């Protein structure tokens, strides 16, 4: 059955999956949502034993119904290949009786690789299907992680170029090195003198620059976005929830039909929304435990029914969760409003205007499967240390937030349901915070010394993503003022005017 997509703010215009991927965001500012969430075609026990790639096909074909089998399998096979450092793509580690689903074995050792390694292929396939002949130019502002994951995904993909702007003094040395050493001619990385907000504002201005748009069209190019609200990033994330259930079943860790809980370290709400979609497809998921750090807007929302971004922004050791507006939550709000676009649009307008909104009792009643929790910096560091001391397993700070929230959940509810904690980053990505949590004595070491030490104490190889940048030459040494971003883009694209 065909799945069409429409905006969370206006049900009128329906588009195909490939059109939704090309557009990214709807013109009215809403997010594209499927007109229904498809059910799995076969009972989940029939998926037990299948590879990650096979399950990806079984899930994605149900959402991306205008892609042919060949197209979709081509995208999947190009994405989930030797870029990952393990054949199984998403391995599961058991520690303290819970299962850690490791989504950090891709090119940039964080979970964004799960979606960003396939998005470029979905996008060029979508462009071909819709007779878009222009070259697709991805334009992104990054505070660190997304930029590298997008660069790694789009590097060398024919028919695309990617431009990443980052705040020159606003990312970690490792993050900067990861980006400026990016190979392939279709990539362009520029440091901006300014903070992340300046950079992001600059990129938004470029997206809305009609003169630039005309010049690009004349040169056979168009902008697109690899932003996390793109349905082409959400759908690939549903896959690993189906996969983990099938795998636990295959290994006899759970019985057929047995419910599992999932704990997701959350920022923009994309990952946990994918778990919610998997549950709606028929995967027996009990509780969806939404873990926040000290930026606990979502925790407050689940406890009170009121979303309020008017608060201090806290910089934490889990920076990818330092977010006050969780964009993907809009898809859940739309859903619990009974797919009511007017109601959702009203709440989102209130969010823009006043920074907060409150949902009705009736809407709250539909959130019973969600549980919000949070962990502060001390609890997070304590969790990294305790886990290491108890089991030798090393958690990154994002995963540690989830693990700490899970402990609080169990203490509070005594729920003994088997649980999967989503591990979203390798500890090697946040080595300094991880090693400091384990023992203060490491603080004097350099970043690469810390990586070697972590390898020793954790008995894990230094990932290729870190080894590669140790000696890699800097390829991108471009720096510009925020007023020069347009000129930089035109220079890279070869547009003269
Ligand atoms: C992006 C990110 C998250 C948050 O995921 P959302 O889908 O935005 O909720 C958590 N952990 C890490 C390591 C990330 O990079």
Coordinates of C-alpha atoms in Angstrom, one line a residue, residues 5-7 13-32 119 122-123 126-127 130 132 136 138 207 222-227 229-232 331:
X5 CA 3.6 12.3 3.1
X6 CA 2.1 15.6 4.2
X7 CA 3.0 18.4 6.5
X13 CA -0.5 18.7 -0.1
X14 CA 0.5 15.2 -0.4
X15 CA 3.9 14.2 -1.8
X16 CA 5.7 10.9 -2.4
X17 CA 8.5 9.7 -0.2
X18 CA 11.1 10.7 -2.8
X19 CA 9.7 14.2 -3.0
X20 CA 9.6 14.5 0.8
X21 CA 13.3 13.5 0.9
X22 CA 14.2 16.1 -1.7
X23 CA 12.3 18.9 0.0
X24 CA 13.4 18.1 3.5
X25 CA 11.0 20.5 5.2
X26 CA 7.5 21.4 4.1
X27 CA 7.0 25.0 2.7
X28 CA 4.7 25.8 5.6
X29 CA 7.5 25.1 8.1
X30 CA 5.9 21.7 9.1
X31 CA 7.6 18.3 9.0
X32 CA 6.6 15.6 6.6
X119 CA 20.7 9.7 2.9
X122 CA 18.3 8.1 -1.2
X123 CA 18.6 11.7 -2.3
X126 CA 15.0 10.6 -5.4
X127 CA 16.4 13.3 -7.7
X130 CA 11.7 13.2 -10.0
X132 CA 15.8 16.7 -11.2
X136 CA 22.5 18.6 -5.4
X138 CA 24.2 20.1 0.5
X207 CA 19.1 29.1 1.7
X222 CA 20.3 23.4 -6.3
X223 CA 20.6 23.4 -2.5
X224 CA 19.3 20.7 -0.3
X225 CA 19.6 20.0 3.4
X226 CA 20.8 16.9 5.4
X227 CA 19.0 18.1 8.5
X229 CA 14.0 16.5 10.3
X230 CA 14.4 15.0 6.8
X231 CA 12.2 11.8 6.5
X232 CA 15.2 10.3 4.7
X331 CA 5.7 14.7 14.7

